Amino acid sequence: MTHIVIVGAGIAGVPAAYAIKNRLGPNDRVTVVSDRDYFNFVPSNPWITMGWRNRKDIAFPIDPYLEARGIHFVTQGLARIHAATNRVELADGSWLHYDYLVLATGAAPAYEEVEGMDPAQGNVHSVIRIEQAVEASNAYKNFVKSPGPIVIGAAAGCAILGPMYETAFLVDADLRRRGVRDRASITLVTPEPYIAHFGLGAETETKRLLENALAEREIVSMCNIKTTKITPGNIHLTEYGPNGKEIAQTTLPFAFGIYAPAYQGIAALSLTPELTNARGMVTVDEYLRNPTYPNVYAAGICVAQPSFVSTPVPVGPPESVYSIQSQVDTVARNILAAIKNEALTSALPQRAKWLSDLGETGAAHLAEPQIPLRNINLIKQGRWVHLAKVEFEQYFINKIKLMPGEQRLSAASNVATTVQRLQLKKEAGGTETTRTGTVARRLEIPVERDANYELRALAKTLNVEENAIAATLLNAALKDAKRYLGEVALADMERARRDLILAELPENQPGVEFHGGGT
């Protein structure tokens, strides 16, 4: 019997638990440990701040969904990992023995690196945790009654810069809706050497598009900036030149501010020798396992990533939900491979991909591979991205909430039901037409000659266009086929479906508008 312990119940931890449990034998065990009893879809936290989401929309108790899959859940903080003896020590003094350990702890904000940045001090706000986003939302509601200068920024070394841009655009959109945008200036403060650097260092079309988007919305940007101190009503900044030398110091007054800190590993991880780097992030090899402790794996933002490029002010390497899910899949497959003494799968190269909501529109970013040299680096802009991000939020939350067995369809054949519906429609004098406006890539599917005649004859009999009945029957047959797939295969199919949609959607809709959904 194999026991796998996963530390963390977030965007990396829960999907990892699902994927690993699906592939284990009936006598193997999976235990999830977290200091929080809920799952939070963190990318939607900025929407909480704007009042566009409620807490219950993106955060919910996770125990029922883990328990339904036979996954044990322990609500305790991590005290220490005793990797030499394969044991985890929890905050209440209890212990867990493991055969394999997955670290999906996320990271801790390094507020102490900038005096006055900790939101607990009341100077600026944060949206890292949902409780902080709720507090920021309450403060924002008071702010809009008497607007003033807004500063949205990131500290030196910050690795996740997308939410900073997104928050600036969301604030702009919300203030315009309220009719008070002219009473509130917005300044974006970033350690990046230029707009849309994102820690990747490729100066491409992304830079021009985001610069234009900021200019159109009258959002002032300041680059190569190190935030040195935050006091009530003032943010103290140091500007650096391309050579890394200090140019000037300035003080920026503000009435409302949201800041993204740099990250470091949670304290419990650094207590284990040779597990983490200097910032407490878990060091891994290309298989996402720790080199010293090969039965310890990691996924998510707790993984130590190298900086891709040197910048005058430090900028961390990026992460996204997309890349984290790729890591989760690699970890799950490699643990099962290790159990079976099979070859492991490399996690390289990685893709960096994320969606940024710009209010009514949005921007989709892609860098592939994530680790240079990249052969793709682009941005797509338009309303479709805004809609796609909404759809992705719902897709991910529904995936977490999906109970085992709910993938199963009714025993009645979908093909039979479809034919009966078409027969009734014909008897009522109706016709079935081919659907148009789809964004999916059209497939040319050859069929045997007899099947071709059968299909055309059926279409004629039911008074249905040939293309329409072929598409309808294929859709029904796919639903029937899914009934015969196990949970592991269904999970793999859903992941492949998501990847296909993400890959094809931008290319099919390069314009301003998108009238579909999903990502």
Short mmCIF file of C-alpha atoms in Angstrom, two decimals:
data_model
loop_
_atom_site.label_atom_id
_atom_site.label_comp_id
_atom_site.label_asym_id
_atom_site.label_seq_id
_atom_site.Cartn_x
_atom_site.Cartn_y
_atom_site.Cartn_z
CA MET A 1 0.00 0.00 0.00
CA THR A 2 1.38 3.39 -1.05
CA HIS A 3 0.66 6.56 0.92
CA ILE A 4 1.02 9.90 -0.86
CA VAL A 5 0.83 13.11 1.16
CA ILE A 6 0.08 16.41 -0.59
CA VAL A 7 0.73 19.63 1.31
CA GLY A 8 -1.53 22.38 0.00
CA ALA A 9 -5.19 22.55 -1.07
CA GLY A 10 -5.01 25.21 -3.75
CA ILE A 11 -4.70 25.45 -7.51
CA ALA A 12 -1.83 22.92 -7.52
CA GLY A 13 -2.66 20.72 -4.51
CA VAL A 14 -6.28 19.77 -5.18
CA PRO A 15 -5.86 18.90 -8.89
CA ALA A 16 -2.74 16.90 -7.92
CA ALA A 17 -4.73 14.95 -5.33
CA TYR A 18 -7.48 14.20 -7.85
CA ALA A 19 -5.06 13.12 -10.57
CA ILE A 20 -2.96 10.91 -8.30
CA LYS A 21 -5.95 9.28 -6.57
CA ASN A 22 -7.51 8.47 -9.94
CA ARG A 23 -4.40 6.55 -10.98
CA LEU A 24 -3.64 4.70 -7.74
CA GLY A 25 -4.82 1.24 -6.75
CA PRO A 26 -7.81 0.71 -4.44
CA ASN A 27 -5.60 0.04 -1.41
CA ASP A 28 -3.35 3.10 -1.88
CA ARG A 29 -3.99 6.28 0.11
CA VAL A 30 -3.84 10.01 -0.62
CA THR A 31 -3.85 12.61 2.18
CA VAL A 32 -4.11 16.37 1.65
CA VAL A 33 -2.79 18.71 4.35
CA SER A 34 -3.63 22.41 4.47
CA ASP A 35 -3.84 25.18 7.05
CA ARG A 36 -7.02 26.36 5.30
CA ASP A 37 -10.24 24.38 5.07
CA TYR A 38 -11.30 25.95 1.77
CA PHE A 39 -10.31 26.11 -1.89
CA ASN A 40 -9.85 29.57 -3.39
CA PHE A 41 -9.58 30.27 -7.12
CA VAL A 42 -6.96 32.96 -6.55
CA PRO A 43 -6.92 34.43 -10.10
CA SER A 44 -10.41 35.82 -9.44
CA ASN A 45 -9.40 37.68 -6.26
CA PRO A 46 -9.05 41.01 -8.14
CA TRP A 47 -12.73 40.68 -9.11
CA ILE A 48 -13.56 40.40 -5.40
CA THR A 49 -11.86 43.76 -4.83
CA MET A 50 -14.03 45.39 -7.49
CA GLY A 51 -17.18 43.83 -6.06
CA TRP A 52 -17.65 41.80 -9.26
CA ARG A 53 -17.53 38.51 -7.32
CA ASN A 54 -18.58 37.41 -3.85
CA ARG A 55 -16.40 35.21 -1.68
CA LYS A 56 -18.75 32.25 -2.08
CA ASP A 57 -18.36 32.49 -5.88
CA ILE A 58 -14.67 31.56 -5.83
CA ALA A 59 -14.02 30.00 -2.39
CA PHE A 60 -15.73 27.02 -0.77
CA PRO A 61 -15.02 24.20 1.74
CA ILE A 62 -12.88 21.57 0.06
CA ASP A 63 -13.30 18.64 2.46
CA PRO A 64 -16.57 17.29 0.92
CA TYR A 65 -15.02 17.08 -2.55
CA LEU A 66 -11.86 15.38 -1.32
CA GLU A 67 -13.78 12.98 0.89
CA ALA A 68 -16.09 12.00 -1.99
CA ARG A 69 -13.00 10.70 -3.81
CA GLY A 70 -11.63 8.83 -0.82
CA ILE A 71 -8.95 11.45 -0.18
CA HIS A 72 -8.22 12.13 3.49
CA PHE A 73 -8.09 15.82 4.45
CA VAL A 74 -6.18 17.20 7.44
CA THR A 75 -6.72 20.85 8.34
CA GLN A 76 -3.39 21.65 9.92
CA GLY A 77 -0.42 23.83 9.17
CA LEU A 78 2.93 22.30 8.23
CA ALA A 79 5.54 22.42 11.00
CA ARG A 80 8.44 20.58 9.39
CA ILE A 81 9.35 17.94 6.84
CA HIS A 82 11.58 15.12 8.06
CA ALA A 83 12.54 13.98 4.59
CA ALA A 84 15.27 11.58 5.73
CA THR A 85 12.63 9.48 7.52
CA ASN A 86 9.70 10.18 5.15
CA ARG A 87 7.60 11.94 7.78
CA VAL A 88 5.65 15.19 7.93
CA GLU A 89 5.28 17.02 11.24
CA LEU A 90 2.12 19.12 11.59
CA ALA A 91 1.43 22.23 13.64
CA ASP A 92 -0.57 20.31 16.27
CA GLY A 93 2.34 17.95 16.91
CA SER A 94 0.90 15.04 14.95
CA TRP A 95 2.84 13.11 12.30
CA LEU A 96 2.15 11.62 8.88
CA HIS A 97 4.32 8.99 7.22
CA TYR A 98 4.53 9.09 3.44
CA ASP A 99 5.97 7.08 0.58
CA TYR A 100 5.79 10.08 -1.74
CA LEU A 101 5.36 13.73 -0.82
CA VAL A 102 3.98 16.47 -3.06
CA LEU A 103 4.66 20.05 -1.99
CA ALA A 104 2.01 22.42 -3.34
CA THR A 105 2.22 24.91 -0.51
CA GLY A 106 2.20 28.06 -2.58
CA ALA A 107 4.52 30.78 -1.33
CA ALA A 108 4.62 33.36 1.43
CA PRO A 109 4.54 37.10 0.69
CA ALA A 110 7.80 38.82 1.63
CA TYR A 111 6.13 41.95 2.99
CA GLU A 112 9.04 42.58 5.33
CA GLU A 113 11.28 43.42 2.38
CA VAL A 114 9.47 46.74 1.93
CA GLU A 115 8.74 48.77 5.03
CA GLY A 116 5.03 49.47 5.39
CA MET A 117 3.87 47.07 2.63
CA ASP A 118 2.17 44.54 4.91
CA PRO A 119 -1.59 45.15 4.45
CA ALA A 120 -2.03 44.51 8.17
CA GLN A 121 -0.40 47.92 8.70
CA GLY A 122 -3.22 49.58 6.77
CA ASN A 123 -1.18 51.55 4.23
CA VAL A 124 -1.87 49.52 1.07
CA HIS A 125 -3.92 46.45 0.21
CA SER A 126 -3.19 43.03 -1.25
CA VAL A 127 -5.25 40.45 -3.14
CA ILE A 128 -3.09 37.39 -2.51
CA ARG A 129 -5.53 35.83 -0.03
CA ILE A 130 -9.26 36.10 -0.35
CA GLU A 131 -9.55 37.68 3.09
CA GLN A 132 -7.24 40.46 1.90
CA ALA A 133 -9.30 40.90 -1.28
CA VAL A 134 -12.47 41.28 0.82
CA GLU A 135 -10.75 43.90 2.99
CA ALA A 136 -9.56 45.71 -0.13
CA SER A 137 -13.10 45.64 -1.50
CA ASN A 138 -14.48 47.24 1.67
CA ALA A 139 -11.81 49.95 1.53
CA TYR A 140 -12.48 50.53 -2.17
CA LYS A 141 -16.19 51.08 -1.50
CA ASN A 142 -15.26 53.89 0.87
CA PHE A 143 -12.62 55.24 -1.50
CA VAL A 144 -15.04 55.77 -4.42
CA LYS A 145 -17.14 58.05 -2.23
CA SER A 146 -14.21 60.47 -2.24
CA PRO A 147 -11.79 59.46 -5.03
CA GLY A 148 -8.13 60.45 -5.23
CA PRO A 149 -4.82 59.16 -6.62
CA ILE A 150 -4.53 55.39 -6.99
CA VAL A 151 -1.25 53.49 -7.06
CA ILE A 152 -1.07 49.85 -8.12
CA GLY A 153 2.37 48.34 -7.99
CA ALA A 154 4.74 45.45 -7.44
CA ALA A 155 7.79 45.14 -5.23
CA ALA A 156 11.27 44.32 -6.51
CA GLY A 157 11.54 40.58 -7.15
CA CYS A 158 7.81 40.10 -7.70
CA ALA A 159 7.25 37.09 -9.95
CA ILE A 160 3.53 37.25 -10.71
CA LEU A 161 3.00 40.57 -12.44
CA GLY A 162 -0.09 39.83 -14.52
CA PRO A 163 -2.53 40.59 -11.66
CA MET A 164 -0.92 44.02 -11.23
CA TYR A 165 -1.82 45.01 -14.80
CA GLU A 166 -5.21 43.37 -14.52
CA THR A 167 -6.07 45.23 -11.32
CA ALA A 168 -5.12 48.57 -12.90
CA PHE A 169 -7.42 47.93 -15.87
CA LEU A 170 -10.25 46.69 -13.64
CA VAL A 171 -10.05 49.79 -11.43
CA ASP A 172 -10.10 51.99 -14.52
CA ALA A 173 -13.17 50.18 -15.92
CA ASP A 174 -15.01 50.33 -12.60
CA LEU A 175 -14.33 54.04 -12.05
CA ARG A 176 -15.57 54.82 -15.55
CA ARG A 177 -18.76 52.92 -14.88
CA ARG A 178 -19.24 54.95 -11.74
CA GLY A 179 -18.58 58.19 -13.61
CA VAL A 180 -15.70 59.26 -11.32
CA ARG A 181 -12.65 58.29 -13.40
CA ASP A 182 -11.73 61.95 -13.92
CA ARG A 183 -11.39 62.34 -10.14
CA ALA A 184 -8.91 59.49 -9.67
CA SER A 185 -5.52 59.24 -11.37
CA ILE A 186 -4.07 55.73 -11.72
CA THR A 187 -0.33 55.06 -11.60
CA LEU A 188 1.19 51.64 -12.21
CA VAL A 189 4.58 51.09 -10.51
CA THR A 190 6.61 48.09 -11.71
CA PRO A 191 10.15 46.77 -11.25
CA GLU A 192 10.15 45.66 -14.90
CA PRO A 193 12.57 47.50 -17.22
CA TYR A 194 9.68 48.06 -19.61
CA ILE A 195 5.96 47.37 -19.79
CA ALA A 196 5.01 43.71 -20.40
CA HIS A 197 8.45 42.33 -19.53
CA PHE A 198 6.79 39.80 -17.16
CA GLY A 199 10.12 38.33 -16.16
CA LEU A 200 10.52 36.80 -19.61
CA GLY A 201 12.63 39.47 -21.23
CA ALA A 202 11.29 39.34 -24.78
CA GLU A 203 10.46 42.79 -26.15
CA THR A 204 7.71 41.91 -28.61
CA GLU A 205 4.28 43.04 -29.80
CA THR A 206 3.08 42.48 -26.23
CA LYS A 207 4.96 45.59 -25.12
CA ARG A 208 3.38 47.85 -27.72
CA LEU A 209 -0.14 46.56 -27.18
CA LEU A 210 -0.04 46.92 -23.40
CA GLU A 211 1.59 50.34 -23.61
CA ASN A 212 -1.18 51.45 -25.95
CA ALA A 213 -3.85 49.96 -23.70
CA LEU A 214 -2.46 51.84 -20.69
CA ALA A 215 -2.21 55.10 -22.66
CA GLU A 216 -5.76 54.80 -23.98
CA ARG A 217 -7.02 54.48 -20.43
CA GLU A 218 -4.76 57.27 -19.13
CA ILE A 219 -2.93 54.96 -16.75
CA VAL A 220 0.55 56.29 -16.03
CA SER A 221 3.31 53.66 -15.82
CA MET A 222 6.65 53.84 -14.03
CA CYS A 223 9.28 51.19 -14.88
CA ASN A 224 12.63 50.22 -13.35
CA ILE A 225 11.25 51.22 -9.96
CA LYS A 226 12.17 49.80 -6.58
CA THR A 227 9.60 50.54 -3.90
CA THR A 228 11.62 51.28 -0.77
CA LYS A 229 9.01 52.29 1.80
CA ILE A 230 5.27 52.85 2.14
CA THR A 231 3.89 55.31 4.66
CA PRO A 232 0.32 56.59 5.12
CA GLY A 233 -0.53 58.51 1.95
CA ASN A 234 2.94 58.21 0.36
CA ILE A 235 4.94 55.60 -1.53
CA HIS A 236 8.70 56.10 -1.56
CA LEU A 237 10.39 55.02 -4.81
CA THR A 238 13.87 54.70 -6.26
CA GLU A 239 14.30 54.74 -10.04
CA TYR A 240 17.16 52.89 -11.71
CA GLY A 241 18.74 53.25 -15.13
CA PRO A 242 19.44 50.48 -17.68
CA ASN A 243 22.90 49.99 -16.16
CA GLY A 244 21.44 49.32 -12.72
CA LYS A 245 22.60 52.61 -11.23
CA GLU A 246 20.25 54.73 -9.15
CA ILE A 247 18.82 57.70 -11.03
CA ALA A 248 16.45 59.41 -8.65
CA GLN A 249 14.29 59.04 -5.58
CA THR A 250 10.72 60.25 -5.48
CA THR A 251 7.63 60.17 -3.32
CA LEU A 252 4.27 59.30 -4.85
CA PRO A 253 1.15 60.44 -2.96
CA PHE A 254 -1.89 58.15 -3.04
CA ALA A 255 -5.34 57.69 -1.54
CA PHE A 256 -5.81 54.01 -2.40
CA GLY A 257 -3.14 51.43 -3.20
CA ILE A 258 -2.79 47.75 -4.03
CA TYR A 259 0.65 46.14 -4.03
CA ALA A 260 2.04 42.76 -5.08
CA PRO A 261 5.03 41.63 -2.97
CA ALA A 262 7.94 39.40 -3.83
CA TYR A 263 7.54 35.79 -2.72
CA GLN A 264 9.49 33.37 -0.58
CA GLY A 265 8.94 29.80 0.56
CA ILE A 266 6.86 29.12 3.66
CA ALA A 267 8.99 28.92 6.78
CA ALA A 268 8.46 25.20 7.41
CA LEU A 269 10.13 24.19 4.15
CA SER A 270 13.48 25.85 4.82
CA LEU A 271 13.92 23.78 8.01
CA THR A 272 14.74 20.71 5.90
CA PRO A 273 18.36 20.67 4.71
CA GLU A 274 18.89 20.72 0.92
CA LEU A 275 15.18 20.99 0.18
CA THR A 276 15.01 24.68 -0.75
CA ASN A 277 17.05 27.51 -2.25
CA ALA A 278 18.05 30.71 -0.46
CA ARG A 279 14.49 32.10 -0.71
CA GLY A 280 12.93 28.95 0.67
CA MET A 281 11.58 27.71 -2.67
CA VAL A 282 11.71 23.98 -3.35
CA THR A 283 14.53 22.96 -5.67
CA VAL A 284 13.57 20.36 -8.28
CA ASP A 285 15.02 18.62 -11.30
CA GLU A 286 13.38 18.38 -14.72
CA TYR A 287 11.01 15.73 -13.33
CA LEU A 288 9.85 18.13 -10.57
CA ARG A 289 11.40 16.02 -7.81
CA ASN A 290 13.93 17.23 -5.28
CA PRO A 291 17.47 16.11 -6.18
CA THR A 292 18.32 15.17 -2.58
CA TYR A 293 15.01 13.51 -1.73
CA PRO A 294 13.76 11.81 -4.93
CA ASN A 295 10.39 10.85 -3.40
CA VAL A 296 9.59 14.54 -2.75
CA TYR A 297 7.94 16.39 -5.64
CA ALA A 298 6.73 19.98 -5.96
CA ALA A 299 4.27 21.93 -8.13
CA GLY A 300 3.07 25.53 -8.24
CA ILE A 301 4.66 28.75 -7.12
CA CYS A 302 6.62 27.02 -4.32
CA VAL A 303 8.91 25.59 -7.02
CA ALA A 304 12.28 27.33 -7.36
CA GLN A 305 12.51 28.86 -10.83
CA PRO A 306 15.63 30.47 -12.27
CA SER A 307 15.48 34.10 -13.32
CA PHE A 308 15.49 34.14 -17.10
CA VAL A 309 17.13 37.51 -17.57
CA SER A 310 19.06 40.04 -15.53
CA THR A 311 17.24 43.34 -14.92
CA PRO A 312 18.27 46.58 -13.16
CA VAL A 313 15.57 45.94 -10.55
CA PRO A 314 15.00 42.22 -9.83
CA VAL A 315 11.96 40.63 -11.51
CA GLY A 316 10.96 37.06 -10.70
CA PRO A 317 10.11 34.34 -13.25
CA PRO A 318 6.39 34.09 -14.08
CA GLU A 319 3.83 31.41 -13.23
CA SER A 320 0.30 30.86 -14.48
CA VAL A 321 -2.60 28.52 -13.80
CA TYR A 322 -1.88 26.90 -17.16
CA SER A 323 1.77 26.16 -16.37
CA ILE A 324 0.90 24.98 -12.85
CA GLN A 325 -1.59 22.46 -14.25
CA SER A 326 1.13 21.19 -16.57
CA GLN A 327 3.36 20.72 -13.52
CA VAL A 328 0.56 18.90 -11.69
CA ASP A 329 0.15 16.50 -14.60
CA THR A 330 3.90 15.86 -14.71
CA VAL A 331 4.07 15.19 -10.96
CA ALA A 332 1.10 12.80 -11.05
CA ARG A 333 2.48 10.85 -13.98
CA ASN A 334 5.99 10.68 -12.53
CA ILE A 335 4.87 9.44 -9.12
CA LEU A 336 2.89 6.65 -10.80
CA ALA A 337 5.87 5.91 -13.02
CA ALA A 338 8.17 5.76 -9.98
CA ILE A 339 5.81 3.33 -8.25
CA LYS A 340 5.85 1.10 -11.35
CA ASN A 341 9.61 1.54 -11.92
CA GLU A 342 8.95 3.15 -15.30
CA ALA A 343 10.74 6.04 -17.02
CA LEU A 344 9.88 9.53 -15.77
CA THR A 345 8.57 12.40 -17.92
CA SER A 346 10.43 15.70 -18.14
CA ALA A 347 8.54 18.89 -17.28
CA LEU A 348 10.50 20.86 -19.90
CA PRO A 349 9.93 22.89 -21.92
CA GLN A 350 7.19 24.85 -20.21
CA ARG A 351 4.67 27.30 -21.60
CA ALA A 352 3.76 30.54 -19.88
CA LYS A 353 0.16 31.36 -20.65
CA TRP A 354 -2.35 33.55 -18.88
CA LEU A 355 -5.45 35.66 -19.42
CA SER A 356 -5.71 39.24 -18.16
CA ASP A 357 -9.09 40.90 -17.78
CA LEU A 358 -9.04 44.52 -18.98
CA GLY A 359 -12.61 45.24 -17.94
CA GLU A 360 -14.80 44.92 -21.01
CA THR A 361 -11.96 43.42 -23.02
CA GLY A 362 -8.85 41.43 -22.17
CA ALA A 363 -5.39 40.29 -23.20
CA ALA A 364 -4.06 36.77 -23.67
CA HIS A 365 -0.31 36.25 -23.24
CA LEU A 366 1.73 33.31 -24.49
CA ALA A 367 5.42 32.49 -24.27
CA GLU A 368 6.53 29.06 -25.47
CA PRO A 369 8.72 27.50 -24.27
CA GLN A 370 8.67 29.45 -21.00
CA ILE A 371 12.39 28.94 -20.53
CA PRO A 372 14.35 30.68 -23.33
CA LEU A 373 14.98 30.38 -26.14
CA ARG A 374 11.30 31.02 -26.93
CA ASN A 375 9.88 30.39 -30.37
CA ILE A 376 6.51 31.99 -29.64
CA ASN A 377 5.83 35.20 -27.76
CA LEU A 378 2.59 36.98 -28.49
CA ILE A 379 -0.43 38.76 -27.11
CA LYS A 380 -3.99 38.68 -28.38
CA GLN A 381 -6.43 41.37 -27.35
CA GLY A 382 -10.19 41.64 -27.55
CA ARG A 383 -13.47 41.04 -25.80
CA TRP A 384 -13.10 37.29 -26.34
CA VAL A 385 -10.32 37.24 -23.69
CA HIS A 386 -12.59 38.82 -21.08
CA LEU A 387 -15.24 36.19 -21.86
CA ALA A 388 -12.67 33.41 -21.98
CA LYS A 389 -11.37 34.28 -18.53
CA VAL A 390 -14.88 34.16 -17.11
CA GLU A 391 -15.40 30.78 -18.76
CA PHE A 392 -12.04 29.50 -17.52
CA GLU A 393 -12.93 30.48 -13.96
CA GLN A 394 -16.15 28.47 -14.18
CA TYR A 395 -14.40 25.56 -15.89
CA PHE A 396 -11.77 25.31 -13.16
CA ILE A 397 -14.20 25.67 -10.25
CA ASN A 398 -16.57 23.13 -11.80
CA LYS A 399 -13.67 20.73 -12.24
CA ILE A 400 -12.86 21.01 -8.53
CA LYS A 401 -16.52 20.58 -7.52
CA LEU A 402 -17.28 17.70 -9.88
CA MET A 403 -18.23 14.67 -7.79
CA PRO A 404 -17.09 11.15 -8.79
CA GLY A 405 -19.65 9.44 -10.99
CA GLU A 406 -21.17 12.68 -12.24
CA GLN A 407 -19.28 12.23 -15.48
CA ARG A 408 -21.44 9.20 -16.20
CA LEU A 409 -24.36 9.72 -18.54
CA SER A 410 -27.72 8.03 -18.28
CA ALA A 411 -28.00 4.43 -19.42
CA ALA A 412 -30.15 5.45 -22.40
CA SER A 413 -28.16 5.74 -25.61
CA ASN A 414 -27.60 9.33 -26.72
CA VAL A 415 -27.58 8.19 -30.34
CA ALA A 416 -30.98 6.55 -29.94
CA THR A 417 -32.34 9.63 -28.20
CA THR A 418 -31.03 11.85 -31.00
CA VAL A 419 -32.62 9.74 -33.75
CA GLN A 420 -35.95 9.71 -31.89
CA ARG A 421 -35.82 13.50 -31.56
CA LEU A 422 -35.12 13.90 -35.26
CA GLN A 423 -37.96 11.52 -36.13
CA LEU A 424 -40.42 13.48 -33.99
CA LYS A 425 -39.17 16.73 -35.50
CA LYS A 426 -39.81 15.41 -39.01
CA GLU A 427 -43.31 14.26 -38.07
CA ALA A 428 -43.99 17.74 -36.76
CA GLY A 429 -42.87 19.20 -40.08
CA GLY A 430 -39.58 20.69 -38.86
CA THR A 431 -36.10 20.48 -40.33
CA GLU A 432 -32.61 20.39 -38.86
CA THR A 433 -30.03 22.83 -40.25
CA THR A 434 -26.29 22.90 -39.99
CA ARG A 435 -24.96 25.06 -37.16
CA THR A 436 -22.79 28.01 -38.10
CA GLY A 437 -20.47 30.38 -36.27
CA THR A 438 -18.46 27.69 -34.49
CA VAL A 439 -14.89 28.59 -33.52
CA ALA A 440 -13.66 24.99 -33.46
CA ARG A 441 -11.39 23.79 -36.25
CA ARG A 442 -13.48 21.86 -38.79
CA LEU A 443 -12.57 18.17 -39.07
CA GLU A 444 -12.71 16.25 -42.34
CA ILE A 445 -13.68 12.72 -41.37
CA PRO A 446 -13.61 10.08 -44.15
CA VAL A 447 -16.19 7.31 -43.86
CA GLU A 448 -16.57 4.00 -45.66
CA ARG A 449 -18.59 4.05 -48.85
CA ASP A 450 -21.50 2.06 -47.40
CA ALA A 451 -21.58 4.29 -44.32
CA ASN A 452 -21.67 7.31 -46.60
CA TYR A 453 -24.76 5.99 -48.38
CA GLU A 454 -26.35 5.04 -45.06
CA LEU A 455 -25.77 8.54 -43.70
CA ARG A 456 -27.18 10.25 -46.79
CA ALA A 457 -30.17 7.92 -46.83
CA LEU A 458 -30.87 8.60 -43.15
CA ALA A 459 -30.61 12.35 -43.74
CA LYS A 460 -33.09 12.08 -46.62
CA THR A 461 -35.47 9.91 -44.60
CA LEU A 462 -35.48 12.28 -41.63
CA ASN A 463 -35.51 15.42 -43.80
CA VAL A 464 -32.25 16.64 -42.31
CA GLU A 465 -29.21 18.15 -44.03
CA GLU A 466 -26.37 15.63 -44.37
CA ASN A 467 -23.80 17.78 -42.54
CA ALA A 468 -26.25 18.51 -39.75
CA ILE A 469 -27.09 14.87 -39.05
CA ALA A 470 -23.43 13.84 -39.27
CA ALA A 471 -22.46 16.47 -36.68
CA THR A 472 -25.44 15.64 -34.45
CA LEU A 473 -24.81 11.89 -34.50
CA LEU A 474 -21.09 12.38 -33.88
CA ASN A 475 -21.87 14.53 -30.85
CA ALA A 476 -24.27 11.89 -29.50
CA ALA A 477 -21.79 9.08 -30.18
CA LEU A 478 -19.07 10.94 -28.29
CA LYS A 479 -21.34 11.21 -25.26
CA ASP A 480 -22.00 7.47 -25.46
CA ALA A 481 -18.28 6.75 -25.82
CA LYS A 482 -17.48 8.72 -22.67
CA ARG A 483 -19.72 6.36 -20.69
CA TYR A 484 -17.16 3.61 -21.28
CA LEU A 485 -14.18 5.62 -20.08
CA GLY A 486 -12.84 5.37 -16.56
CA GLU A 487 -12.26 8.42 -14.37
CA VAL A 488 -8.57 8.59 -15.29
CA ALA A 489 -9.32 8.58 -19.01
CA LEU A 490 -12.09 11.14 -18.54
CA ALA A 491 -9.67 13.43 -16.68
CA ASP A 492 -7.09 13.03 -19.46
CA MET A 493 -9.76 13.73 -22.08
CA GLU A 494 -10.91 16.89 -20.31
CA ARG A 495 -7.33 18.12 -20.04
CA ALA A 496 -6.74 17.45 -23.74
CA ARG A 497 -10.00 19.24 -24.56
CA ARG A 498 -8.92 22.27 -22.54
CA ASP A 499 -5.51 22.36 -24.22
CA LEU A 500 -7.07 22.18 -27.67
CA ILE A 501 -9.45 25.06 -26.92
CA LEU A 502 -6.66 27.18 -25.47
CA ALA A 503 -4.46 26.48 -28.48
CA GLU A 504 -7.06 27.17 -31.15
CA LEU A 505 -9.28 29.90 -29.75
CA PRO A 506 -6.98 32.94 -30.24
CA GLU A 507 -5.95 31.94 -33.74
CA ASN A 508 -9.59 31.62 -34.82
CA GLN A 509 -10.59 34.94 -33.28
CA PRO A 510 -7.77 37.47 -33.84
CA GLY A 511 -10.15 40.43 -33.96
CA VAL A 512 -11.83 42.54 -31.34
CA GLU A 513 -14.94 40.50 -30.65
CA PHE A 514 -15.47 36.89 -29.63
CA HIS A 515 -18.97 35.46 -29.51
CA GLY A 516 -18.24 32.07 -28.04
CA GLY A 517 -16.89 31.08 -24.67
CA GLY A 518 -14.50 28.87 -22.83
CA THR A 519 -10.76 28.56 -22.52
#
